[in-house]
Amino acid sequence: MTTSAQAGARPAPPTTRSGAPLSLDGVTFRYPSRRRAGVGVGPLTLDVPAGEFLCVVGPSGSGKSTLLSLLAGFLRPRSGQITLGGEVVRGPHPRLTLVQQEAALFPWLTVAGNVGFGLRGLNRAERAARVTDTLRQVGLAGFESRRPHELSGGQRQRVALARALAIQPGLLLLDEPFSALDHATRTALADELLALWWQHKVTVVFVTHQLEEALHLGQRVVALRGGQVALDAPARSVSLEDLRRTLEDEG
Ligand SMILES: Nc1ncnc2c1ncn2[C@@H]1O[C@H](COP(=O)(O)OP(=O)(O)OP(=O)(O)O)[C@@H](O)[C@H]1O
Ligand SMILES: [Mg+2]
């Protein structure tokens, strides 16, 4: 069983280390368009309990990234509402964080600067301790003073993950975070992510194209098709074939 090295000696504070429940109630969104009603998602109704690891799959253009942008508060629903920990999401929220396909690191900051970026509320010593601890958790101890261009693609994604985890989020949103990586790195990072999720008890929404990855990582899988939920089931009860068939129906 994986727990943090210090967990035995000093239990982690439960409020900062626990995931927040997420709820979507009749959420719709349309991109502005001159054509017909425009493309978008919804209506979507989903409840994600605190600490759940939810994987979202679906063909290209099915609305996965749009859904994450809505959850992150970067887009506002046209109707319906999203709540995180009982609070309506009206914009970017301090308890949630989004990791994208290409690690959007600040090239002029060191690894430590990137990971510590969201920690302005902490004093210098606390921030340094949090940065060191989080980098250790993602296997990058000793990389503090490197710059992003001195890292491999996998290491850059690890830094992005560390930056996300450092703020001790209630909700971690991941949009195909490993898709630019080779198979071995991807598998290793996916397993590290599972260990970190276990340790932090954060609520996770993980978007991937890879159905195998969704079934391996998720406790629950949601398949989107044309901006709508085509399947929503515990990962344990879904086979790869079911998932393929669901997504192939009507393309
Ligand atoms: N900024 C935008 N303006 C207009 N339409 C957009 C915009 N972003 C996305 N769309 C459209 O909305 C739909 C959903 O796009 P979205 O990016 O959410 O899909 P996705 O499932 O993430 O696809 P992929 O797997 O290729 O990343 C698509 O039809 C897309 O063309
Ligand atoms: Mg996308």
Coordinates of C-alpha atoms and ligand atoms in Angstrom, one line a residue:
M1 CA 0.0 0.0 0.0
T2 CA 1.3 3.4 -0.9
T3 CA 1.3 6.2 1.6
S4 CA 3.6 9.2 2.0
A5 CA 6.8 8.6 3.8
Q6 CA 5.8 10.9 6.6
A7 CA 2.3 9.7 6.9
G8 CA 3.1 7.1 9.7
A9 CA 4.7 9.7 11.9
R10 CA 2.6 12.7 11.2
P11 CA -1.0 12.3 9.8
A12 CA -1.7 14.7 6.9
P13 CA -4.2 17.4 7.7
P14 CA -7.5 16.1 6.3
T15 CA -9.0 19.3 5.0
T16 CA -6.2 20.2 2.7
R17 CA -5.5 16.7 1.6
S18 CA -9.0 15.6 0.7
G19 CA -10.8 15.7 -2.6
A20 CA -13.9 17.7 -3.2
P21 CA -17.2 16.4 -4.6
L22 CA -18.0 17.6 -8.1
S23 CA -21.5 17.9 -9.6
L24 CA -22.8 19.0 -13.0
D25 CA -26.5 19.6 -13.2
G26 CA -27.9 20.0 -16.7
V27 CA -24.8 21.8 -18.0
T28 CA -24.8 22.9 -21.6
F29 CA -22.3 25.0 -23.5
R30 CA -22.2 26.2 -27.2
Y31 CA -19.3 27.8 -28.9
P32 CA -20.4 30.9 -30.8
S33 CA -21.0 30.0 -34.4
R34 CA -22.6 31.4 -37.5
R35 CA -23.8 27.9 -38.3
R36 CA -27.0 26.6 -36.9
A37 CA -26.9 26.2 -33.1
G38 CA -23.1 25.8 -32.9
V39 CA -21.1 23.0 -31.4
G40 CA -20.6 22.3 -27.8
V41 CA -21.6 19.9 -25.0
G42 CA -24.6 18.9 -23.0
P43 CA -26.9 18.7 -21.3
L44 CA -24.6 16.9 -18.9
T45 CA -25.6 15.7 -15.5
L46 CA -22.9 13.9 -13.5
D47 CA -22.0 13.5 -9.8
V48 CA -18.4 12.8 -9.0
P49 CA -18.0 11.8 -5.4
A50 CA -15.0 13.2 -3.4
G51 CA -11.9 11.3 -4.1
E52 CA -13.2 9.5 -7.2
F53 CA -10.9 8.8 -10.1
L54 CA -13.1 9.4 -13.2
C55 CA -11.8 8.8 -16.7
V56 CA -13.4 10.5 -19.7
V57 CA -13.0 9.0 -23.2
G58 CA -14.5 9.9 -26.5
P59 CA -13.6 10.5 -30.2
S60 CA -11.9 13.6 -31.3
G61 CA -14.3 16.5 -31.1
S62 CA -16.7 14.8 -28.7
G63 CA -16.3 17.6 -26.1
K64 CA -13.7 16.2 -23.7
S65 CA -11.6 19.3 -23.5
T66 CA -14.6 21.6 -23.5
L67 CA -15.9 19.6 -20.5
L68 CA -12.6 20.1 -18.6
S69 CA -12.6 23.9 -19.5
L70 CA -16.1 24.2 -18.0
L71 CA -15.0 22.3 -14.9
A72 CA -11.9 24.5 -14.6
G73 CA -14.1 27.6 -14.8
F74 CA -12.4 28.8 -18.0
L75 CA -15.7 28.5 -19.9
R76 CA -19.1 29.4 -18.4
P77 CA -22.1 27.1 -19.0
R78 CA -24.9 28.5 -21.1
S79 CA -27.3 26.7 -18.7
G80 CA -27.2 24.4 -15.7
Q81 CA -24.5 24.6 -13.0
I82 CA -21.3 23.1 -11.8
T83 CA -20.5 22.8 -8.1
L84 CA -17.2 21.9 -6.5
G85 CA -17.4 21.1 -2.8
G86 CA -20.9 22.5 -2.7
E87 CA -19.8 25.9 -4.2
V88 CA -20.9 27.0 -7.7
V89 CA -17.9 27.2 -10.0
R90 CA -18.0 30.7 -11.5
G91 CA -14.4 31.0 -12.7
P92 CA -10.9 29.5 -12.0
H93 CA -11.0 28.1 -8.4
P94 CA -8.1 27.9 -6.0
R95 CA -8.9 24.3 -5.2
L96 CA -8.7 23.0 -8.7
T97 CA -6.0 22.7 -11.2
L98 CA -5.7 21.6 -14.9
V99 CA -2.8 19.7 -16.5
Q100 CA -2.8 19.7 -20.2
Q101 CA -1.2 17.6 -23.0
E102 CA 1.9 19.8 -23.4
A103 CA 3.2 20.9 -20.1
A104 CA 2.7 24.7 -20.1
L105 CA 5.7 25.5 -17.9
F106 CA 7.1 29.0 -17.6
P107 CA 10.4 28.7 -19.6
W108 CA 12.1 31.5 -17.7
L109 CA 11.4 29.9 -14.3
T110 CA 13.4 27.1 -12.7
V111 CA 11.7 23.8 -11.9
A112 CA 11.3 25.0 -8.3
G113 CA 9.9 28.3 -9.5
N114 CA 7.3 26.6 -11.6
V115 CA 6.2 24.2 -8.9
G116 CA 6.1 27.0 -6.3
F117 CA 4.2 29.4 -8.6
G118 CA 0.8 28.8 -7.1
L119 CA 2.0 28.9 -3.5
R120 CA 1.9 32.7 -2.9
G121 CA -0.1 32.1 0.3
L122 CA 2.8 30.4 2.0
N123 CA 5.9 31.9 3.5
R124 CA 9.3 31.3 1.9
A125 CA 10.3 28.4 4.1
E126 CA 6.9 26.7 3.8
R127 CA 7.0 27.1 0.0
A128 CA 10.5 25.7 -0.3
A129 CA 9.5 22.7 1.8
R130 CA 6.3 22.1 -0.2
V131 CA 8.3 22.3 -3.5
T132 CA 10.9 19.9 -2.3
D133 CA 8.4 17.4 -1.0
T134 CA 6.2 17.5 -4.2
L135 CA 9.2 17.1 -6.5
R136 CA 10.3 14.1 -4.4
Q137 CA 6.9 12.6 -4.9
V138 CA 7.1 12.9 -8.7
G139 CA 10.6 11.5 -8.7
L140 CA 12.4 14.8 -9.5
A141 CA 14.3 15.4 -6.2
G142 CA 17.4 17.4 -7.1
F143 CA 16.0 19.0 -10.2
E144 CA 15.0 22.2 -8.5
S145 CA 17.3 24.6 -10.3
R146 CA 16.9 23.2 -13.8
R147 CA 15.0 25.1 -16.5
P148 CA 12.2 23.5 -18.5
H149 CA 14.4 23.3 -21.7
E150 CA 16.9 21.1 -19.8
L151 CA 14.2 18.4 -19.1
S152 CA 12.8 15.5 -21.2
G153 CA 9.1 15.5 -22.2
G154 CA 8.3 13.1 -19.4
Q155 CA 10.2 15.2 -16.8
R156 CA 8.3 18.3 -18.0
Q157 CA 5.0 16.5 -17.5
R158 CA 6.2 15.4 -14.0
V159 CA 6.9 19.1 -13.2
A160 CA 3.4 20.0 -14.5
L161 CA 2.0 17.3 -12.2
A162 CA 4.0 18.5 -9.3
R163 CA 2.9 22.1 -9.8
A164 CA -0.7 20.9 -9.8
L165 CA -0.3 18.8 -6.7
A166 CA 1.7 21.4 -4.8
I167 CA -1.4 23.5 -4.3
Q168 CA -3.0 20.4 -2.7
P169 CA -6.1 20.7 -5.0
G170 CA -9.5 19.2 -4.2
L171 CA -10.0 18.5 -7.9
L172 CA -7.3 17.6 -10.4
L173 CA -8.2 17.9 -14.1
L174 CA -5.9 16.1 -16.6
D175 CA -6.4 16.6 -20.3
E176 CA -4.5 13.8 -22.1
P177 CA -1.5 14.6 -19.9
F178 CA 0.7 11.8 -21.2
S179 CA -0.2 11.6 -24.8
A180 CA 2.9 13.2 -26.2
L181 CA 5.1 10.6 -24.3
D182 CA 6.4 7.2 -25.4
H183 CA 4.7 4.1 -24.2
A184 CA 7.1 3.2 -21.4
T185 CA 7.2 6.7 -19.9
R186 CA 3.4 6.9 -20.3
T187 CA 2.8 3.7 -18.4
A188 CA 5.3 4.6 -15.7
L189 CA 3.7 8.1 -15.2
A190 CA 0.2 6.6 -15.2
D191 CA 1.2 4.3 -12.3
E192 CA 2.8 7.1 -10.4
L193 CA -0.3 9.2 -10.9
L194 CA -2.3 6.3 -9.3
A195 CA 0.0 6.2 -6.3
L196 CA -0.2 10.0 -5.9
W197 CA -4.0 9.9 -6.2
W198 CA -4.1 7.2 -3.5
Q199 CA -1.9 9.3 -1.3
H200 CA -3.6 12.7 -1.8
K201 CA -7.2 11.4 -2.1
V202 CA -7.8 14.1 -4.6
T203 CA -10.9 14.0 -6.9
V204 CA -9.6 13.3 -10.5
V205 CA -11.1 13.8 -13.9
F206 CA -8.7 12.3 -16.4
V207 CA -9.3 12.7 -20.2
T208 CA -7.7 10.2 -22.5
H209 CA -8.0 8.8 -26.0
Q210 CA -6.7 5.5 -24.9
L211 CA -9.5 3.2 -23.8
E212 CA -7.1 0.7 -22.1
E213 CA -5.6 3.6 -20.1
A214 CA -9.1 4.7 -19.0
L215 CA -10.0 1.2 -17.8
H216 CA -6.6 0.8 -16.1
L217 CA -6.7 4.1 -14.2
G218 CA -10.3 5.0 -13.7
Q219 CA -12.7 3.8 -11.0
R220 CA -15.4 5.0 -13.3
V221 CA -15.5 5.7 -17.0
V222 CA -17.6 8.2 -18.9
A223 CA -17.7 8.0 -22.7
L224 CA -18.7 11.2 -24.5
R225 CA -20.1 11.2 -28.0
G226 CA -21.3 14.4 -29.7
G227 CA -21.0 16.3 -26.4
Q228 CA -23.3 13.8 -24.6
V229 CA -22.7 11.0 -22.2
A230 CA -23.0 7.7 -24.1
L231 CA -21.8 5.5 -21.3
D232 CA -21.2 6.1 -17.6
A233 CA -20.2 3.0 -15.6
P234 CA -17.8 1.6 -13.0
A235 CA -14.5 0.7 -14.9
R236 CA -14.7 -2.8 -13.3
S237 CA -17.9 -3.5 -15.1
V238 CA -16.9 -2.3 -18.6
S239 CA -14.9 -4.3 -21.1
L240 CA -12.7 -2.8 -23.8
E241 CA -15.1 -4.2 -26.3
D242 CA -18.1 -2.5 -24.7
L243 CA -16.3 0.8 -24.7
R244 CA -15.2 0.4 -28.4
R245 CA -18.7 -0.5 -29.4
T246 CA -20.2 2.4 -27.6
L247 CA -17.9 4.8 -29.2
E248 CA -18.2 3.3 -32.7
D249 CA -22.0 3.5 -32.7
E250 CA -22.9 6.3 -35.1
G251 CA -19.2 7.3 -35.0
Ligands
LIG1 N1 -12.7 27.6 -29.4 C1 -13.6 26.9 -30.1 N2 -14.4 27.6 -30.9 C2 -15.4 26.9 -31.7 N3 -15.5 25.6 -31.6 C3 -14.7 24.9 -30.8 C4 -13.7 25.5 -30.0 N4 -13.0 24.6 -29.3 C5 -13.5 23.4 -29.7 N5 -14.5 23.6 -30.5 C6 -15.4 22.5 -31.1 O1 -16.2 21.9 -30.1 C7 -16.2 20.5 -30.3 C8 -15.6 19.8 -29.1 O2 -14.2 20.1 -29.0 P1 -13.2 19.6 -27.9 O3 -11.9 20.3 -28.0 O4 -13.9 19.7 -26.6 O5 -13.1 18.0 -28.3 P2 -12.2 16.9 -27.7 O6 -13.1 15.7 -27.3 O7 -11.3 17.4 -26.6 O8 -11.3 16.5 -29.0 P3 -9.8 15.9 -29.0 O9 -9.9 14.5 -28.6 O10 -9.5 16.1 -30.5 O11 -8.9 16.7 -28.1 C9 -15.5 20.2 -31.6 O12 -16.5 20.1 -32.6 C10 -14.6 21.4 -31.8 O13 -14.4 21.7 -33.1
MG2 MG -9.2 17.7 -26.4

